[in-house]
Every structure is written in C-alpha cells, then in structure tokens.
Coordinates of C-alpha atoms and ligand atoms in Angstrom, one line a residue:
X1 CA 0.0 0.0 0.0
X2 CA 3.0 2.3 0.4
X3 CA 3.3 2.6 -3.3
X4 CA 1.6 5.8 -4.0
X5 CA 1.2 4.9 -7.6
X6 CA -1.5 2.5 -6.6
X7 CA -3.9 5.3 -5.6
X8 CA -6.0 7.4 -8.0
X9 CA -4.5 10.8 -8.5
X10 CA -6.6 14.0 -8.1
X11 CA -5.1 17.1 -9.7
X12 CA -6.5 20.4 -8.5
X13 CA -7.1 23.5 -10.5
X14 CA -4.4 26.1 -10.6
X15 CA -4.2 28.0 -7.3
X16 CA -6.7 25.8 -5.5
X17 CA -4.0 24.1 -3.3
X18 CA -4.0 27.2 -1.0
X19 CA -6.3 25.8 1.7
X20 CA -4.4 22.5 1.8
X21 CA -1.1 24.3 2.2
X22 CA -2.8 26.0 5.2
X23 CA -3.7 22.6 6.6
X24 CA -7.4 23.0 6.1
X25 CA -8.6 19.5 5.2
X26 CA -11.4 20.1 2.7
X27 CA -11.2 20.1 -1.1
X28 CA -14.4 21.4 -2.7
X29 CA -15.8 19.8 -5.9
X30 CA -15.1 23.0 -7.8
X31 CA -11.3 22.8 -7.0
X32 CA -10.9 19.5 -8.8
X33 CA -9.4 19.7 -12.3
X34 CA -9.0 16.0 -13.1
X35 CA -9.0 12.5 -11.7
X36 CA -7.0 9.6 -13.0
X37 CA -7.9 6.1 -12.0
X38 CA -11.0 4.5 -10.4
X39 CA -12.4 6.5 -7.5
X40 CA -15.0 5.0 -5.1
X41 CA -16.8 6.4 -2.1
X42 CA -14.4 6.9 0.8
X43 CA -11.4 5.4 -0.9
X44 CA -8.0 7.0 -0.6
X45 CA -6.8 9.4 -3.3
X46 CA -3.5 11.2 -3.8
X47 CA -4.0 15.0 -4.2
X48 CA -1.7 17.1 -6.4
X49 CA -1.5 20.7 -7.3
X50 CA -1.8 21.8 -10.9
X51 CA 2.0 22.1 -10.9
X52 CA 2.3 18.5 -9.7
X53 CA 3.2 19.1 -6.1
X54 CA 2.1 16.3 -3.8
X55 CA -0.4 17.8 -1.3
X56 CA -1.3 14.6 0.6
X57 CA -3.8 11.7 0.8
X58 CA -7.5 12.2 1.3
X59 CA -10.8 10.4 1.2
X60 CA -13.0 10.8 -1.9
X61 CA -16.6 11.8 -1.4
X62 CA -18.5 11.3 -4.6
X63 CA -21.6 13.4 -3.9
X64 CA -20.6 15.9 -1.2
X65 CA -19.7 19.5 -2.1
X66 CA -16.6 18.6 0.0
X67 CA -15.2 16.2 -2.5
X68 CA -12.1 15.2 -0.5
X69 CA -11.2 15.3 3.2
X70 CA -7.5 15.0 3.9
X71 CA -5.9 12.4 6.1
X72 CA -2.5 14.2 6.0
X73 CA -0.5 16.7 4.1
X74 CA 2.6 16.8 1.9
X75 CA 4.6 13.6 2.0
X76 CA 2.8 12.0 5.0
X77 CA 1.9 8.4 4.3
X78 CA -1.4 7.0 3.0
X79 CA -3.9 6.1 5.7
X80 CA -3.8 2.5 7.2
X81 CA -5.1 0.9 10.3
X82 CA -2.1 2.3 12.3
X83 CA -3.2 5.9 11.4
X84 CA -6.5 5.4 13.2
X85 CA -4.8 3.8 16.2
X86 CA -2.4 6.8 16.4
X87 CA -5.1 9.4 16.0
X88 CA -7.3 7.8 18.6
X89 CA -4.4 7.6 21.0
X90 CA -3.7 11.3 20.5
X91 CA -7.4 12.1 20.9
X92 CA -7.5 10.2 24.2
X93 CA -4.4 11.9 25.5
X94 CA -5.9 15.3 24.8
X95 CA -9.1 14.4 26.8
X96 CA -7.0 13.3 29.7
X97 CA -5.7 16.8 29.8
X98 CA -9.1 18.5 29.9
X99 CA -11.3 16.0 31.6
X100 CA -11.1 15.2 35.3
X101 CA -12.1 11.5 35.2
X102 CA -12.8 11.5 38.9
X103 CA -15.9 13.8 38.5
X104 CA -16.7 13.5 34.8
X105 CA -17.4 10.4 32.7
X106 CA -19.3 11.9 29.7
X107 CA -17.2 13.7 27.2
X108 CA -16.3 13.9 23.5
X109 CA -13.5 11.4 22.7
X110 CA -13.2 12.3 19.0
X111 CA -14.2 15.6 17.4
X112 CA -13.8 15.1 13.6
X113 CA -11.4 17.5 11.9
X114 CA -9.9 18.7 15.2
X115 CA -8.7 15.2 15.9
X116 CA -7.5 14.5 12.3
X117 CA -10.5 12.3 11.7
X118 CA -12.9 14.3 9.5
X119 CA -16.5 13.1 9.9
X120 CA -15.9 10.9 13.0
X121 CA -17.6 11.8 16.3
X122 CA -17.2 9.6 19.3
X123 CA -18.8 10.5 22.6
X124 CA -18.3 8.7 25.9
X125 CA -21.2 8.2 28.3
X126 CA -20.1 6.2 31.3
X127 CA -19.1 2.8 29.9
X128 CA -20.6 3.5 26.4
X129 CA -18.9 5.0 23.4
X130 CA -21.5 6.4 21.0
X131 CA -20.1 6.8 17.4
X132 CA -21.1 8.8 14.4
X133 CA -19.7 8.0 11.0
X134 CA -20.6 11.1 9.0
X135 CA -18.3 11.2 6.0
X136 CA -17.6 8.7 3.2
X137 CA -14.0 8.5 4.4
X138 CA -14.7 7.3 8.0
X139 CA -17.4 5.1 6.7
X140 CA -14.9 3.4 4.4
X141 CA -12.6 2.8 7.3
X142 CA -15.3 1.9 9.8
X143 CA -14.1 -1.6 10.7
X144 CA -10.5 -0.3 11.3
X145 CA -11.9 2.6 13.4
X146 CA -14.1 0.2 15.5
X147 CA -11.1 -2.1 16.0
X148 CA -9.0 0.8 17.1
X149 CA -11.7 2.1 19.5
X150 CA -11.9 -1.4 21.1
X151 CA -8.2 -1.5 21.4
X152 CA -7.8 2.1 22.8
X153 CA -10.8 1.8 25.2
X154 CA -11.0 -1.8 26.4
X155 CA -14.1 -2.6 28.4
X156 CA -16.2 0.2 26.9
X157 CA -19.2 -0.8 24.8
X158 CA -19.9 0.7 21.3
X159 CA -23.1 2.0 19.9
X160 CA -23.9 3.8 16.7
X161 CA -25.9 7.0 16.1
X162 CA -25.0 7.9 12.5
X163 CA -28.3 9.6 12.0
X164 CA -27.2 13.2 11.4
X165 CA -28.5 15.1 8.4
X166 CA -24.9 15.6 7.2
X167 CA -24.7 11.8 6.3
X168 CA -27.3 12.5 3.6
X169 CA -25.0 15.1 2.1
X170 CA -22.4 12.4 1.8
X171 CA -24.9 10.2 -0.1
X172 CA -25.2 7.8 2.8
X173 CA -28.3 6.4 4.5
X174 CA -28.7 7.1 8.3
X175 CA -27.5 4.2 10.4
X176 CA -28.0 3.6 14.1
X177 CA -27.9 0.7 16.5
X178 CA -26.1 -2.2 17.9
X179 CA -22.4 -2.6 17.1
X180 CA -22.1 -6.0 18.7
X181 CA -22.3 -4.8 22.4
X182 CA -26.1 -4.8 22.7
X183 CA -28.5 -1.9 23.3
X184 CA -27.9 0.7 25.9
X185 CA -30.5 1.5 28.6
X186 CA -32.9 4.2 27.6
X187 CA -31.4 6.3 30.4
X188 CA -27.6 6.0 31.1
X189 CA -26.6 7.7 34.3
X190 CA -23.5 9.8 33.8
X191 CA -21.6 12.3 35.9
X192 CA -20.5 15.8 34.8
X193 CA -18.4 17.7 37.3
X194 CA -19.9 15.6 40.0
X195 CA -23.5 16.2 38.9
X196 CA -25.7 13.3 37.9
X197 CA -27.6 13.3 34.6
X198 CA -29.6 10.6 32.8
X199 CA -28.8 10.5 29.1
X200 CA -30.8 8.7 26.4
X201 CA -28.2 7.9 23.8
X202 CA -30.7 5.9 21.7
X203 CA -33.2 8.6 20.9
X204 CA -31.6 11.8 22.4
X205 CA -30.4 14.7 20.3
X206 CA -26.9 14.3 18.7
X207 CA -25.5 11.4 20.7
X208 CA -27.6 12.1 23.7
X209 CA -26.3 15.2 25.5
X210 CA -24.9 18.6 24.6
X211 CA -21.5 17.8 26.0
X212 CA -20.0 21.0 24.5
X213 CA -21.7 23.1 27.2
X214 CA -20.0 21.4 30.2
X215 CA -17.8 24.3 31.1
X216 CA -20.6 26.8 30.7
X217 CA -22.9 24.7 32.9
X218 CA -20.1 24.9 35.5
X219 CA -20.0 28.7 35.1
X220 CA -23.7 28.9 35.7
X221 CA -23.4 26.8 38.8
X222 CA -20.9 29.4 40.3
X223 CA -23.3 32.2 39.9
X224 CA -26.6 30.5 40.8
X225 CA -26.8 30.6 44.6
X226 CA -30.1 32.1 45.8
X227 CA -31.2 33.1 42.2
X228 CA -34.4 32.6 40.2
X229 CA -33.3 31.1 36.9
X230 CA -35.1 30.9 33.6
X231 CA -33.5 28.2 31.4
X232 CA -34.7 28.5 27.8
X233 CA -34.2 25.7 25.3
X234 CA -33.5 23.5 28.3
X235 CA -33.5 20.1 26.6
X236 CA -33.0 17.6 29.4
X237 CA -32.2 20.2 32.0
X238 CA -28.4 20.2 32.0
X239 CA -28.3 23.9 32.9
X240 CA -31.1 23.4 35.4
X241 CA -29.2 20.7 37.3
X242 CA -26.1 23.0 37.3
X243 CA -28.2 25.9 38.7
X244 CA -29.9 23.8 41.4
X245 CA -26.5 22.2 42.3
X246 CA -25.2 25.7 42.7
X247 CA -28.0 26.6 45.1
X248 CA -30.5 28.3 42.9
X249 CA -33.8 29.3 44.6
X250 CA -35.8 28.4 41.6
X251 CA -35.4 27.1 38.1
X252 CA -37.9 27.1 35.3
X253 CA -37.1 24.9 32.3
X254 CA -38.7 25.9 29.0
X255 CA -38.5 23.6 25.9
X256 CA -40.8 22.6 23.0
X257 CA -40.1 18.9 23.5
X258 CA -42.2 16.9 26.0
X259 CA -39.6 14.0 25.9
X260 CA -36.8 16.4 26.8
X261 CA -38.8 17.9 29.6
X262 CA -39.7 14.4 31.0
X263 CA -36.0 13.6 31.3
X264 CA -35.3 17.1 32.7
X265 CA -37.8 16.3 35.5
X266 CA -35.9 13.1 36.4
X267 CA -32.6 14.9 36.2
X268 CA -33.6 17.8 38.4
X269 CA -35.3 15.5 40.9
X270 CA -31.9 13.9 41.7
X271 CA -30.5 17.3 42.9
X272 CA -33.6 19.2 44.1
X273 CA -33.2 20.5 47.7
X274 CA -36.2 21.2 49.9
X275 CA -35.4 24.9 49.7
X276 CA -35.5 25.1 45.9
X277 CA -38.4 25.1 43.5
X278 CA -38.5 23.6 40.0
X279 CA -41.0 24.4 37.2
X280 CA -41.4 23.6 33.6
X281 CA -43.1 25.3 30.7
X282 CA -43.6 23.3 27.5
X283 CA -43.8 25.6 24.5
X284 CA -42.1 27.8 21.9
X285 CA -39.5 29.9 23.7
X286 CA -40.3 33.0 21.5
X287 CA -43.9 33.1 22.6
X288 CA -43.2 32.0 26.2
X289 CA -40.8 34.9 26.5
X290 CA -43.4 37.3 25.1
X291 CA -46.1 36.1 27.4
X292 CA -43.7 36.4 30.4
X293 CA -42.9 39.9 29.4
X294 CA -46.6 40.8 29.2
X295 CA -47.1 39.2 32.6
X296 CA -44.2 41.3 33.9
X297 CA -42.3 38.2 35.2
X298 CA -38.7 38.8 36.1
X299 CA -35.6 36.6 36.7
X300 CA -32.1 36.9 38.2
X301 CA -30.5 34.7 35.6
X302 CA -31.7 33.7 32.1
X303 CA -30.1 31.0 29.9
X304 CA -30.6 31.1 26.1
X305 CA -29.2 28.0 24.5
X306 CA -31.2 27.7 21.2
X307 CA -30.7 25.1 18.5
X308 CA -28.7 26.1 15.4
X309 CA -30.7 28.8 13.8
X310 CA -28.3 29.3 10.8
X311 CA -27.7 26.0 8.9
X312 CA -26.3 27.8 5.8
X313 CA -24.5 31.1 5.1
X314 CA -27.7 32.2 3.3
X315 CA -29.7 31.8 6.5
X316 CA -27.5 34.1 8.6
X317 CA -29.7 37.2 8.3
X318 CA -32.9 35.4 9.3
X319 CA -31.0 33.6 12.1
X320 CA -29.7 36.9 13.4
X321 CA -33.2 38.3 13.7
X322 CA -34.1 35.2 15.7
X323 CA -31.2 35.6 18.1
X324 CA -31.8 39.3 18.5
X325 CA -35.5 38.7 19.3
X326 CA -34.9 36.2 22.2
X327 CA -32.0 38.3 23.6
X328 CA -34.1 41.4 23.5
X329 CA -36.9 39.7 25.4
X330 CA -34.4 38.2 27.9
X331 CA -32.9 41.6 28.6
X332 CA -36.4 42.9 29.4
X333 CA -37.2 40.0 31.7
X334 CA -33.9 40.3 33.6
X335 CA -34.0 42.1 36.9
X336 CA -31.4 45.0 37.3
X337 CA -28.1 43.3 38.0
X338 CA -29.3 40.1 36.5
X339 CA -27.2 37.7 34.4
X340 CA -27.8 36.6 30.8
X341 CA -26.0 33.4 29.6
X342 CA -26.6 33.6 25.9
X343 CA -25.3 31.2 23.2
X344 CA -25.2 30.5 19.5
X345 CA -24.0 27.2 18.1
X346 CA -24.4 28.3 14.5
X347 CA -21.0 28.1 12.9
X348 CA -22.1 30.7 10.3
X349 CA -22.7 33.3 13.0
X350 CA -19.1 34.3 13.8
X351 CA -18.2 35.6 17.3
X352 CA -18.1 39.3 16.4
X353 CA -21.5 39.0 14.7
X354 CA -22.9 37.3 17.7
X355 CA -21.6 40.0 20.0
X356 CA -23.2 42.7 17.7
X357 CA -26.5 40.9 17.7
X358 CA -26.6 40.8 21.5
X359 CA -25.4 44.4 21.7
X360 CA -28.2 45.5 19.4
X361 CA -30.7 43.5 21.5
X362 CA -29.6 45.4 24.6
X363 CA -29.9 48.7 22.8
X364 CA -33.4 47.9 21.6
X365 CA -34.4 46.7 25.0
X366 CA -33.2 50.0 26.4
X367 CA -30.7 48.5 28.9
X368 CA -27.0 48.9 29.6
X369 CA -25.1 45.6 29.9
X370 CA -21.5 44.5 30.2
X371 CA -19.8 41.2 29.2
X372 CA -18.4 39.4 32.3
X373 CA -17.1 36.4 30.4
X374 CA -16.8 35.1 26.8
X375 CA -17.7 31.4 26.6
X376 CA -17.1 28.7 24.1
X377 CA -17.2 24.9 23.6
X378 CA -15.5 22.8 26.2
X379 CA -12.0 21.6 25.7
X380 CA -13.0 18.1 24.7
X381 CA -14.4 19.8 21.5
X382 CA -11.2 21.5 20.6
X383 CA -11.2 23.9 17.7
X384 CA -8.4 23.3 15.1
X385 CA -6.6 26.6 14.4
X386 CA -6.4 25.7 10.7
X387 CA -10.2 24.9 10.6
X388 CA -12.2 28.0 11.6
X389 CA -15.4 26.0 11.2
X390 CA -14.5 23.8 14.1
X391 CA -15.1 26.7 16.5
X392 CA -18.9 26.9 16.5
X393 CA -20.2 27.5 20.0
X394 CA -20.1 31.1 21.2
X395 CA -21.5 32.5 24.4
X396 CA -21.6 35.7 26.3
X397 CA -22.2 36.1 30.0
X398 CA -23.8 39.6 30.3
X399 CA -24.7 41.5 33.3
X400 CA -27.6 43.9 33.1
X401 CA -26.6 47.2 34.8
Ligands
SAH501 N1 -29.2 23.8 26.9 C1 -29.4 22.4 26.5 C2 -29.3 22.1 25.1 C3 -30.3 22.9 24.2 S1 -30.6 22.1 22.7 C4 -28.4 21.6 27.3 O1 -27.5 22.1 28.0 O2 -28.5 20.3 27.3 C5 -31.9 23.0 22.0 C6 -33.3 22.7 22.6 O3 -34.2 23.6 22.1 C7 -33.9 21.3 22.2 O4 -34.2 20.6 23.4 C8 -35.1 21.6 21.4 O5 -36.2 20.8 21.8 C9 -35.5 23.0 21.9 N2 -36.2 23.9 21.0 C10 -35.9 24.1 19.7 N3 -36.6 25.1 19.2 C11 -37.4 25.5 20.2 C12 -38.4 26.5 20.4 N4 -38.7 27.4 19.4 N5 -39.0 26.7 21.6 C13 -38.7 25.9 22.6 N6 -37.7 24.9 22.5 C14 -37.1 24.7 21.3

C-alpha cells in the first residue's frame, strides 16, 4: 500500500491548493481539475496541485460538495489501520488533559477535523462510546476505526448514532444501533463535574447530551446561589441541574419537547433540595418569553441556548433576527443586576457578529449591559486553528446594569 502509484490521483485547478497548504482538510468539488484512476466512495486518493506538487492523501466523497477530506499533508503516508490507532491515542491523550475523570465520565472522545478524523464523532457516556460516521472516508474505514476504538478503550461498549443530516450530504443512509455490544438502557446515568444526569443515547439529540456546554454549565453553577433562573431551550435540563446544584432558589425549564422535559424532570429530581423550586413550561420559547414579558415576570438569571438557527451562510440574516429577538426579550425579563447566559451554536454566526446581535438586542431593550465572560465549547471539543469551522459555540455572560 505504500506505493503511492496504486492510488487514484486527483489534480487540483491552478491556485486551489491554497487551503491544503494552510492545513485545512477540505477540497471542494469546484477545485478538482481531473481524476486519474478509479475512485470509489471513501477510498484514498493522492492529491496534487496543478504544478504536480504532492499535497497529501485524502478520502474521496463522490456526492458531497466537500469532494475530498484530507488524512494528512505533503509527504505524509497513506492512511492505514495504524493511522487510526495513532489518532485515537492522541485524541484520548488530549481528553485526559481537559477532563477530570474522577468527576466526569461523559465527554467527546473524538471531534472530527480537530482530531484529524474528518467526519468521525465519538462521545463517551459512562461505559458506552457512541459513534457517528458522518463522512464517506470514515465510513470506508469503519471496521479499522471500530477495532482501534476497542483497542484504545478496552471494556467500553460501542453503539452507533450515525443519523445526522450531514450523512445524507455524503450520499449515505442514516444508520444507528447495535455494534455488537447490545442496546444501551434508555437512560444511562453519567456524571459531569460531579453532577448526575440521565442521558438517552438511543433517541436523544446528537449522541444524547450537549457535552459542549459542560464548562458553561459549571460557570452557571458558580453564579446561581439564591437566584431565580429561567432556562430557555432546556433540553434535558443540564443547565437546570447546574443551577440547582449551585444553590438556585428556583429554576424554570422551557422547551418545546415533551420528551426532553420528561427527562429534565428526572434529572432535576436527583438534585432538588427542599429549599429550591423547580418548574417547567412546554412551548415555543419565542412566545413564552413574550407572554412572560406581558405578565411582567422577572428573573435573576436567564439562559438562552437555542438550537442552530443558521444552517447555511444564506440563512444568517434570518437567524440573526431570531437571536436578536430572544436576547431582547431576555434583557427585558432580567432584573437589574441580572445575568444573561446567551449562546449560539451556528458556525455561520461568527463571534463578532454574535456580539453585535446581543449588543443590538440590549440597545433595543433600552438596557445597559456588560460582558463578564466570553464562553465557548468545552476543551473536549477542541477547535483546530487551521479549521475555523471547528469553533462553532459562542456564548456571552452579560450583566444587566
Ligand atoms: N441547553 C441544553 C441544550 C439545548 S438544545 C443543554 O445544555 O443540554 C436546544 C433545545 O431547544 C432542544 O431541546 C429543542 O427541543 C429545543 N427547541 C428548539 N426550538 C425551540 C423553540 N422554538 N422553543 C422551545 N424549545 C425549542
């Protein structure tokens, strides 16, 4: 396999090698000038510039706009089973730096491009590893990857949740279920910074939990003592559990999903003290916030952690109006001195734009506010410096003056 002549050769159009030279692993379909040899979904190709410079080996995606995802650059060798073992070992070493295993057993083990494995997500929940194969390249290598996971994480059980929309863009059917280790319980009990949470990895969003918010839940916990907290887009109550653990006086979870709220009730029940109150409101956050404004309800802390509003660059303006709307309402509902934890997980909304949206919301609400802290995705979701898209979660902790 080390004979590079045995791989199909993809030659790029003139000047289109720029991003690969900057170690960004995507080659778009429009950058490809010619292909020599037989290419199949996920198979390895050798990429060259128009001038014939070797740019590295990548995985061919026949239908995606992202036609090739690179495994390495320049003269680095073609991928083989050892590459996956190496990358997984590196990924695990990174997590041991950022995760305190004595208090946390739910975290992202592999984060796609940032771990040199484009399209692969692996999340750990207690003794389960939940995998998503989301590109033709990792699908092609799935057995080697599963073997390497078993080797690197002996004793953990594997389960698949490759049912993200992005798999469709790669021309692959969704695929979920048993990987030979059976079916997980509908509620796996995990710990996050010492807090207990049930996670449904079979039917939950993504792989079950929004692990990227771990550090930000810990921040809320620091500020919550004695406070009345409104947790919007609560999902299964992660921020609610953090607030209650931090000594909040009351928490109200708001979400559209009855299933998410049902699990939020179980999660909060495990940490609810006699002195705290817990409420739920099922509905659309936009209209709930309006009705609370009309009813003159107020809160000490509001969390806004909406789903991705902008799925494409073209959707940014509409998404910005949505973000502004909820932030404006939240500023109105906050008591003077109150705290707003506001987030956007839309990669297309870049951090300065998000800050501007929140600033405009404060102006239109007629309030002065300051930023106490900038927040981002937790360290087990590292952002590759060469891949700006891998930094997607932005948050601002604002204080209403
Ligand atoms: N903060 C959560 C994650 C939020 S995910 C955590 O830390 O775990 C986004 C949530 O918003 C989902 O649970 C989804 O059901 C909910 N949602 C999406 N649109 C909504 C809307 N318009 N009104 C209320 N909830 C909504």
